[in-house]
Amino acid sequence: MTDHYINGKKIDDLEIIISSEQINTRVREMAELISKDYSGKRPLLIGVLKGAVIFLSDLIRYLTITVEIDFIAVSSYGNSTASSGVVRILKDLEQSIQGKDVLIVEDIVDTGLTLNYLVDNLGSRQPYSLKVVTLLDKPDRRKVVLEPDYCGFTIPDRFVIGYGLDYGEDFRQLADLRVLDE
Ligand code: IMP
Ligand code: MG
């Protein structure tokens, strides 16, 4: 194919773990399920920046219900706070979520600490309901009990990039999900 390099890596050499076709099929299925579960409602989908941007964009185009979207950005914790799961909000929502049906949309649940914090934080703002949608789940590394309500794919403990997921801000633009083993 093409000689496409990012950060010194030849993209074609990186193993595809989930292809764009597989992602597309699964995202469509997830959207159908969510449309059914939220039939007659008008949920607010909250994308967690920046990783979930591409997933959220694809997901909402397959939804057959009316939705609102908003975004939240959180800091990744340093090593010192990893065990406590303390996360800082870098960009908050534009609106109150009180009384709303809220869906948090994430790219990947790894240790679960980020989502655990978000569920606690957003849950305290009195939404009518609060559920979690994630494209990927890496349960092997979980540090807290957290089961996403909607999950695209469960993957082994490997570092994946593409379809919004990054390594040092690189690789988000790739259409397929690939493995970056260091
Ligand atoms: P958690 O708090 O450990 O669940 O971390 C979730 C965040 O870590 C995700 O939103 C990603 O930004 C990042 N992350 C975890 N695993 C991966 C991966 O395999 N590739 C890229 N980012 C990842
Ligand atoms: Mg993320």
PDB file of N, CA and C in Angstrom, residues 84-164:
ATOM      1  N   SER A  84      -5.247   6.546  43.446  1.00  0.00           N
ATOM      2  CA  SER A  84      -6.395   7.247  44.014  1.00  0.00           C
ATOM      3  C   SER A  84      -7.441   7.536  42.944  1.00  0.00           C
ATOM      4  N   GLY A  85      -7.007   7.539  41.677  1.00  0.00           N
ATOM      5  CA  GLY A  85      -7.951   7.805  40.602  1.00  0.00           C
ATOM      6  C   GLY A  85      -8.379   9.256  40.547  1.00  0.00           C
ATOM      7  N   VAL A  86      -7.563  10.151  41.093  1.00  0.00           N
ATOM      8  CA  VAL A  86      -7.895  11.566  41.051  1.00  0.00           C
ATOM      9  C   VAL A  86      -7.668  12.103  39.642  1.00  0.00           C
ATOM     10  N   VAL A  87      -8.693  12.681  39.089  1.00  0.00           N
ATOM     11  CA  VAL A  87      -8.665  13.189  37.729  1.00  0.00           C
ATOM     12  C   VAL A  87      -9.094  14.647  37.799  1.00  0.00           C
ATOM     13  N   ARG A  88      -8.515  15.484  36.955  1.00  0.00           N
ATOM     14  CA  ARG A  88      -8.855  16.894  36.970  1.00  0.00           C
ATOM     15  C   ARG A  88      -9.646  17.232  35.704  1.00  0.00           C
ATOM     16  N   ILE A  89     -10.672  18.049  35.861  1.00  0.00           N
ATOM     17  CA  ILE A  89     -11.448  18.461  34.694  1.00  0.00           C
ATOM     18  C   ILE A  89     -10.757  19.643  34.020  1.00  0.00           C
ATOM     19  N   LEU A  90     -10.387  19.487  32.749  1.00  0.00           N
ATOM     20  CA  LEU A  90      -9.716  20.549  31.991  1.00  0.00           C
ATOM     21  C   LEU A  90     -10.725  21.406  31.234  1.00  0.00           C
ATOM     22  N   LYS A  91     -11.806  20.776  30.799  1.00  0.00           N
ATOM     23  CA  LYS A  91     -12.877  21.486  30.102  1.00  0.00           C
ATOM     24  C   LYS A  91     -14.180  20.857  30.548  1.00  0.00           C
ATOM     25  N   ASP A  92     -15.026  21.678  31.136  1.00  0.00           N
ATOM     26  CA  ASP A  92     -16.281  21.141  31.668  1.00  0.00           C
ATOM     27  C   ASP A  92     -17.404  21.277  30.636  1.00  0.00           C
ATOM     28  N   LEU A  93     -18.550  20.706  30.967  1.00  0.00           N
ATOM     29  CA  LEU A  93     -19.716  20.764  30.088  1.00  0.00           C
ATOM     30  C   LEU A  93     -20.215  22.187  29.965  1.00  0.00           C
ATOM     31  N   GLU A  94     -20.959  22.447  28.895  1.00  0.00           N
ATOM     32  CA  GLU A  94     -21.510  23.783  28.689  1.00  0.00           C
ATOM     33  C   GLU A  94     -22.839  23.970  29.400  1.00  0.00           C
ATOM     34  N   GLN A  95     -23.390  22.884  29.910  1.00  0.00           N
ATOM     35  CA  GLN A  95     -24.764  22.936  30.400  1.00  0.00           C
ATOM     36  C   GLN A  95     -24.959  22.054  31.627  1.00  0.00           C
ATOM     37  N   SER A  96     -26.082  22.311  32.289  1.00  0.00           N
ATOM     38  CA  SER A  96     -26.487  21.454  33.403  1.00  0.00           C
ATOM     39  C   SER A  96     -27.010  20.142  32.837  1.00  0.00           C
ATOM     40  N   ILE A  97     -26.753  19.043  33.547  1.00  0.00           N
ATOM     41  CA  ILE A  97     -27.280  17.750  33.090  1.00  0.00           C
ATOM     42  C   ILE A  97     -28.403  17.273  34.005  1.00  0.00           C
ATOM     43  N   GLN A  98     -28.834  18.142  34.879  1.00  0.00           N
ATOM     44  CA  GLN A  98     -29.887  17.771  35.826  1.00  0.00           C
ATOM     45  C   GLN A  98     -31.146  17.322  35.074  1.00  0.00           C
ATOM     46  N   GLY A  99     -31.638  16.149  35.438  1.00  0.00           N
ATOM     47  CA  GLY A  99     -32.864  15.617  34.847  1.00  0.00           C
ATOM     48  C   GLY A  99     -32.691  15.007  33.461  1.00  0.00           C
ATOM     49  N   LYS A 100     -31.463  14.973  32.962  1.00  0.00           N
ATOM     50  CA  LYS A 100     -31.251  14.460  31.602  1.00  0.00           C
ATOM     51  C   LYS A 100     -30.816  12.994  31.593  1.00  0.00           C
ATOM     52  N   ASP A 101     -31.098  12.349  30.468  1.00  0.00           N
ATOM     53  CA  ASP A 101     -30.588  11.007  30.232  1.00  0.00           C
ATOM     54  C   ASP A 101     -29.212  11.160  29.612  1.00  0.00           C
ATOM     55  N   VAL A 102     -28.212  10.813  30.372  1.00  0.00           N
ATOM     56  CA  VAL A 102     -26.830  11.074  29.953  1.00  0.00           C
ATOM     57  C   VAL A 102     -26.104   9.782  29.585  1.00  0.00           C
ATOM     58  N   LEU A 103     -25.372   9.855  28.493  1.00  0.00           N
ATOM     59  CA  LEU A 103     -24.501   8.751  28.073  1.00  0.00           C
ATOM     60  C   LEU A 103     -23.082   9.296  27.963  1.00  0.00           C
ATOM     61  N   ILE A 104     -22.190   8.755  28.750  1.00  0.00           N
ATOM     62  CA  ILE A 104     -20.779   9.124  28.627  1.00  0.00           C
ATOM     63  C   ILE A 104     -20.195   8.289  27.497  1.00  0.00           C
ATOM     64  N   VAL A 105     -19.535   8.943  26.551  1.00  0.00           N
ATOM     65  CA  VAL A 105     -18.970   8.224  25.405  1.00  0.00           C
ATOM     66  C   VAL A 105     -17.445   8.261  25.477  1.00  0.00           C
ATOM     67  N   GLU A 106     -16.850   7.096  25.650  1.00  0.00           N
ATOM     68  CA  GLU A 106     -15.393   6.971  25.811  1.00  0.00           C
ATOM     69  C   GLU A 106     -14.785   6.150  24.675  1.00  0.00           C
ATOM     70  N   ASP A 107     -13.502   6.348  24.449  1.00  0.00           N
ATOM     71  CA  ASP A 107     -12.803   5.531  23.471  1.00  0.00           C
ATOM     72  C   ASP A 107     -12.445   4.164  24.049  1.00  0.00           C
ATOM     73  N   ILE A 108     -11.899   4.168  25.267  1.00  0.00           N
ATOM     74  CA  ILE A 108     -11.415   2.911  25.847  1.00  0.00           C
ATOM     75  C   ILE A 108     -11.477   2.977  27.370  1.00  0.00           C
ATOM     76  N   VAL A 109     -11.860   1.866  27.965  1.00  0.00           N
ATOM     77  CA  VAL A 109     -11.807   1.739  29.423  1.00  0.00           C
ATOM     78  C   VAL A 109     -10.657   0.794  29.732  1.00  0.00           C
ATOM     79  N   ASP A 110      -9.681   1.329  30.440  1.00  0.00           N
ATOM     80  CA  ASP A 110      -8.459   0.571  30.732  1.00  0.00           C
ATOM     81  C   ASP A 110      -8.448   0.238  32.225  1.00  0.00           C
ATOM     82  N   THR A 111      -7.800   1.043  33.039  1.00  0.00           N
ATOM     83  CA  THR A 111      -7.875   0.805  34.490  1.00  0.00           C
ATOM     84  C   THR A 111      -9.280   1.097  35.006  1.00  0.00           C
ATOM     85  N   GLY A 112      -9.981   1.977  34.299  1.00  0.00           N
ATOM     86  CA  GLY A 112     -11.331   2.358  34.719  1.00  0.00           C
ATOM     87  C   GLY A 112     -11.346   3.584  35.611  1.00  0.00           C
ATOM     88  N   LEU A 113     -10.165   4.087  35.966  1.00  0.00           N
ATOM     89  CA  LEU A 113     -10.089   5.203  36.917  1.00  0.00           C
ATOM     90  C   LEU A 113     -10.712   6.485  36.354  1.00  0.00           C
ATOM     91  N   THR A 114     -10.469   6.749  35.073  1.00  0.00           N
ATOM     92  CA  THR A 114     -11.036   7.958  34.467  1.00  0.00           C
ATOM     93  C   THR A 114     -12.562   7.902  34.474  1.00  0.00           C
ATOM     94  N   LEU A 115     -13.100   6.800  34.018  1.00  0.00           N
ATOM     95  CA  LEU A 115     -14.554   6.673  33.952  1.00  0.00           C
ATOM     96  C   LEU A 115     -15.178   6.629  35.334  1.00  0.00           C
ATOM     97  N   ASN A 116     -14.490   5.988  36.245  1.00  0.00           N
ATOM     98  CA  ASN A 116     -14.973   5.917  37.617  1.00  0.00           C
ATOM     99  C   ASN A 116     -15.151   7.329  38.179  1.00  0.00           C
ATOM    100  N   TYR A 117     -14.164   8.156  37.910  1.00  0.00           N
ATOM    101  CA  TYR A 117     -14.243   9.545  38.347  1.00  0.00           C
ATOM    102  C   TYR A 117     -15.392  10.265  37.647  1.00  0.00           C
ATOM    103  N   LEU A 118     -15.497  10.078  36.340  1.00  0.00           N
ATOM    104  CA  LEU A 118     -16.542  10.771  35.571  1.00  0.00           C
ATOM    105  C   LEU A 118     -17.943  10.336  35.995  1.00  0.00           C
ATOM    106  N   VAL A 119     -18.110   9.052  36.258  1.00  0.00           N
ATOM    107  CA  VAL A 119     -19.414   8.549  36.698  1.00  0.00           C
ATOM    108  C   VAL A 119     -19.778   9.173  38.048  1.00  0.00           C
ATOM    109  N   ASP A 120     -18.806   9.251  38.952  1.00  0.00           N
ATOM    110  CA  ASP A 120     -19.030   9.889  40.262  1.00  0.00           C
ATOM    111  C   ASP A 120     -19.366  11.360  40.097  1.00  0.00           C
ATOM    112  N   ASN A 121     -18.522  12.046  39.325  1.00  0.00           N
ATOM    113  CA  ASN A 121     -18.663  13.492  39.159  1.00  0.00           C
ATOM    114  C   ASN A 121     -19.976  13.848  38.470  1.00  0.00           C
ATOM    115  N   LEU A 122     -20.241  13.228  37.333  1.00  0.00           N
ATOM    116  CA  LEU A 122     -21.470  13.542  36.587  1.00  0.00           C
ATOM    117  C   LEU A 122     -22.690  13.010  37.330  1.00  0.00           C
ATOM    118  N   GLY A 123     -22.514  11.890  37.998  1.00  0.00           N
ATOM    119  CA  GLY A 123     -23.622  11.311  38.767  1.00  0.00           C
ATOM    120  C   GLY A 123     -24.097  12.234  39.870  1.00  0.00           C
ATOM    121  N   SER A 124     -23.185  13.029  40.416  1.00  0.00           N
ATOM    122  CA  SER A 124     -23.543  13.947  41.507  1.00  0.00           C
ATOM    123  C   SER A 124     -24.296  15.173  40.997  1.00  0.00           C
ATOM    124  N   ARG A 125     -24.386  15.332  39.674  1.00  0.00           N
ATOM    125  CA  ARG A 125     -25.087  16.493  39.107  1.00  0.00           C
ATOM    126  C   ARG A 125     -26.553  16.177  38.818  1.00  0.00           C
ATOM    127  N   GLN A 126     -27.034  15.120  39.382  1.00  0.00           N
ATOM    128  CA  GLN A 126     -28.439  14.724  39.311  1.00  0.00           C
ATOM    129  C   GLN A 126     -29.017  14.525  37.911  1.00  0.00           C
ATOM    130  N   PRO A 127     -28.316  13.772  37.065  1.00  0.00           N
ATOM    131  CA  PRO A 127     -28.947  13.399  35.794  1.00  0.00           C
ATOM    132  C   PRO A 127     -30.111  12.458  36.092  1.00  0.00           C
ATOM    133  N   TYR A 128     -31.043  12.329  35.158  1.00  0.00           N
ATOM    134  CA  TYR A 128     -32.138  11.382  35.347  1.00  0.00           C
ATOM    135  C   TYR A 128     -31.585   9.955  35.257  1.00  0.00           C
ATOM    136  N   SER A 129     -30.685   9.754  34.295  1.00  0.00           N
ATOM    137  CA  SER A 129     -30.004   8.459  34.175  1.00  0.00           C
ATOM    138  C   SER A 129     -28.593   8.712  33.670  1.00  0.00           C
ATOM    139  N   LEU A 130     -27.715   7.759  33.911  1.00  0.00           N
ATOM    140  CA  LEU A 130     -26.313   7.908  33.511  1.00  0.00           C
ATOM    141  C   LEU A 130     -25.759   6.556  33.096  1.00  0.00           C
ATOM    142  N   LYS A 131     -25.360   6.459  31.840  1.00  0.00           N
ATOM    143  CA  LYS A 131     -24.785   5.210  31.358  1.00  0.00           C
ATOM    144  C   LYS A 131     -23.488   5.464  30.600  1.00  0.00           C
ATOM    145  N   VAL A 132     -22.749   4.388  30.395  1.00  0.00           N
ATOM    146  CA  VAL A 132     -21.429   4.481  29.785  1.00  0.00           C
ATOM    147  C   VAL A 132     -21.387   3.699  28.470  1.00  0.00           C
ATOM    148  N   VAL A 133     -20.919   4.393  27.424  1.00  0.00           N
ATOM    149  CA  VAL A 133     -20.701   3.766  26.127  1.00  0.00           C
ATOM    150  C   VAL A 133     -19.204   3.818  25.849  1.00  0.00           C
ATOM    151  N   THR A 134     -18.617   2.675  25.553  1.00  0.00           N
ATOM    152  CA  THR A 134     -17.203   2.694  25.181  1.00  0.00           C
ATOM    153  C   THR A 134     -16.984   1.863  23.927  1.00  0.00           C
ATOM    154  N   LEU A 135     -16.093   2.334  23.075  1.00  0.00           N
ATOM    155  CA  LEU A 135     -15.771   1.558  21.889  1.00  0.00           C
ATOM    156  C   LEU A 135     -14.979   0.316  22.296  1.00  0.00           C
ATOM    157  N   LEU A 136     -14.003   0.512  23.189  1.00  0.00           N
ATOM    158  CA  LEU A 136     -13.103  -0.582  23.565  1.00  0.00           C
ATOM    159  C   LEU A 136     -13.077  -0.793  25.066  1.00  0.00           C
ATOM    160  N   ASP A 137     -12.881  -2.038  25.451  1.00  0.00           N
ATOM    161  CA  ASP A 137     -12.737  -2.374  26.861  1.00  0.00           C
ATOM    162  C   ASP A 137     -11.521  -3.280  27.000  1.00  0.00           C
ATOM    163  N   LYS A 138     -10.644  -2.891  27.939  1.00  0.00           N
ATOM    164  CA  LYS A 138      -9.432  -3.675  28.214  1.00  0.00           C
ATOM    165  C   LYS A 138      -9.532  -4.144  29.665  1.00  0.00           C
ATOM    166  N   PRO A 139     -10.348  -5.160  29.934  1.00  0.00           N
ATOM    167  CA  PRO A 139     -10.674  -5.525  31.326  1.00  0.00           C
ATOM    168  C   PRO A 139      -9.480  -6.041  32.140  1.00  0.00           C
ATOM    169  N   ASP A 140      -8.440  -6.524  31.458  1.00  0.00           N
ATOM    170  CA  ASP A 140      -7.282  -7.096  32.173  1.00  0.00           C
ATOM    171  C   ASP A 140      -6.616  -6.112  33.129  1.00  0.00           C
ATOM    172  N   ARG A 141      -6.717  -4.833  32.807  1.00  0.00           N
ATOM    173  CA  ARG A 141      -5.996  -3.831  33.607  1.00  0.00           C
ATOM    174  C   ARG A 141      -6.886  -3.071  34.576  1.00  0.00           C
ATOM    175  N   ARG A 142      -8.104  -3.526  34.749  1.00  0.00           N
ATOM    176  CA  ARG A 142      -9.063  -2.793  35.578  1.00  0.00           C
ATOM    177  C   ARG A 142      -8.605  -2.698  37.038  1.00  0.00           C
ATOM    178  N   LYS A 143      -8.735  -1.507  37.613  1.00  0.00           N
ATOM    179  CA  LYS A 143      -8.385  -1.295  39.023  1.00  0.00           C
ATOM    180  C   LYS A 143      -9.615  -1.028  39.871  1.00  0.00           C
ATOM    181  N   VAL A 144     -10.734  -0.754  39.225  1.00  0.00           N
ATOM    182  CA  VAL A 144     -11.985  -0.518  39.951  1.00  0.00           C
ATOM    183  C   VAL A 144     -13.070  -1.352  39.272  1.00  0.00           C
ATOM    184  N   VAL A 145     -14.121  -1.637  40.003  1.00  0.00           N
ATOM    185  CA  VAL A 145     -15.229  -2.387  39.402  1.00  0.00           C
ATOM    186  C   VAL A 145     -16.022  -1.430  38.529  1.00  0.00           C
ATOM    187  N   LEU A 146     -15.991  -1.673  37.228  1.00  0.00           N
ATOM    188  CA  LEU A 146     -16.708  -0.798  36.306  1.00  0.00           C
ATOM    189  C   LEU A 146     -17.053  -1.569  35.047  1.00  0.00           C
ATOM    190  N   GLU A 147     -18.325  -1.707  34.811  1.00  0.00           N
ATOM    191  CA  GLU A 147     -18.817  -2.461  33.654  1.00  0.00           C
ATOM    192  C   GLU A 147     -19.515  -1.488  32.718  1.00  0.00           C
ATOM    193  N   PRO A 148     -18.947  -1.220  31.533  1.00  0.00           N
ATOM    194  CA  PRO A 148     -19.628  -0.304  30.603  1.00  0.00           C
ATOM    195  C   PRO A 148     -20.995  -0.856  30.205  1.00  0.00           C
ATOM    196  N   ASP A 149     -21.964   0.027  30.013  1.00  0.00           N
ATOM    197  CA  ASP A 149     -23.306  -0.411  29.631  1.00  0.00           C
ATOM    198  C   ASP A 149     -23.345  -0.837  28.168  1.00  0.00           C
ATOM    199  N   TYR A 150     -22.572  -0.154  27.329  1.00  0.00           N
ATOM    200  CA  TYR A 150     -22.455  -0.512  25.912  1.00  0.00           C
ATOM    201  C   TYR A 150     -20.977  -0.569  25.580  1.00  0.00           C
ATOM    202  N   CYS A 151     -20.559  -1.689  25.005  1.00  0.00           N
ATOM    203  CA  CYS A 151     -19.145  -1.855  24.671  1.00  0.00           C
ATOM    204  C   CYS A 151     -19.011  -2.400  23.256  1.00  0.00           C
ATOM    205  N   GLY A 152     -18.138  -1.766  22.473  1.00  0.00           N
ATOM    206  CA  GLY A 152     -17.938  -2.212  21.103  1.00  0.00           C
ATOM    207  C   GLY A 152     -17.149  -3.503  21.011  1.00  0.00           C
ATOM    208  N   PHE A 153     -15.960  -3.478  21.573  1.00  0.00           N
ATOM    209  CA  PHE A 153     -15.071  -4.637  21.500  1.00  0.00           C
ATOM    210  C   PHE A 153     -14.296  -4.782  22.810  1.00  0.00           C
ATOM    211  N   THR A 154     -14.140  -6.004  23.260  1.00  0.00           N
ATOM    212  CA  THR A 154     -13.248  -6.288  24.381  1.00  0.00           C
ATOM    213  C   THR A 154     -11.915  -6.717  23.772  1.00  0.00           C
ATOM    214  N   ILE A 155     -10.846  -6.085  24.220  1.00  0.00           N
ATOM    215  CA  ILE A 155      -9.533  -6.378  23.634  1.00  0.00           C
ATOM    216  C   ILE A 155      -8.532  -6.822  24.704  1.00  0.00           C
ATOM    217  N   PRO A 156      -7.498  -7.547  24.289  1.00  0.00           N
ATOM    218  CA  PRO A 156      -6.457  -7.942  25.245  1.00  0.00           C
ATOM    219  C   PRO A 156      -5.621  -6.748  25.668  1.00  0.00           C
ATOM    220  N   ASP A 157      -4.737  -6.958  26.621  1.00  0.00           N
ATOM    221  CA  ASP A 157      -3.924  -5.879  27.169  1.00  0.00           C
ATOM    222  C   ASP A 157      -2.780  -5.517  26.216  1.00  0.00           C
ATOM    223  N   ARG A 158      -3.144  -4.810  25.171  1.00  0.00           N
ATOM    224  CA  ARG A 158      -2.151  -4.313  24.221  1.00  0.00           C
ATOM    225  C   ARG A 158      -2.440  -2.838  23.990  1.00  0.00           C
ATOM    226  N   PHE A 159      -1.411  -2.080  23.610  1.00  0.00           N
ATOM    227  CA  PHE A 159      -1.616  -0.648  23.396  1.00  0.00           C
ATOM    228  C   PHE A 159      -2.098  -0.411  21.979  1.00  0.00           C
ATOM    229  N   VAL A 160      -3.277   0.145  21.868  1.00  0.00           N
ATOM    230  CA  VAL A 160      -3.863   0.344  20.544  1.00  0.00           C
ATOM    231  C   VAL A 160      -3.935   1.826  20.178  1.00  0.00           C
ATOM    232  N   ILE A 161      -3.837   2.078  18.888  1.00  0.00           N
ATOM    233  CA  ILE A 161      -3.872   3.441  18.367  1.00  0.00           C
ATOM    234  C   ILE A 161      -4.771   3.501  17.137  1.00  0.00           C
ATOM    235  N   GLY A 162      -5.173   4.682  16.784  1.00  0.00           N
ATOM    236  CA  GLY A 162      -6.024   4.887  15.612  1.00  0.00           C
ATOM    237  C   GLY A 162      -7.470   5.110  16.014  1.00  0.00           C
ATOM    238  N   TYR A 163      -8.281   5.539  15.063  1.00  0.00           N
ATOM    239  CA  TYR A 163      -9.702   5.789  15.295  1.00  0.00           C
ATOM    240  C   TYR A 163      -9.896   6.667  16.548  1.00  0.00           C
ATOM    241  N   GLY A 164      -9.052   7.688  16.665  1.00  0.00           N
ATOM    242  CA  GLY A 164      -9.153   8.622  17.792  1.00  0.00           C
ATOM    243  C   GLY A 164      -8.167   8.376  18.905  1.00  0.00           C
TER     244      GLY A 164
END
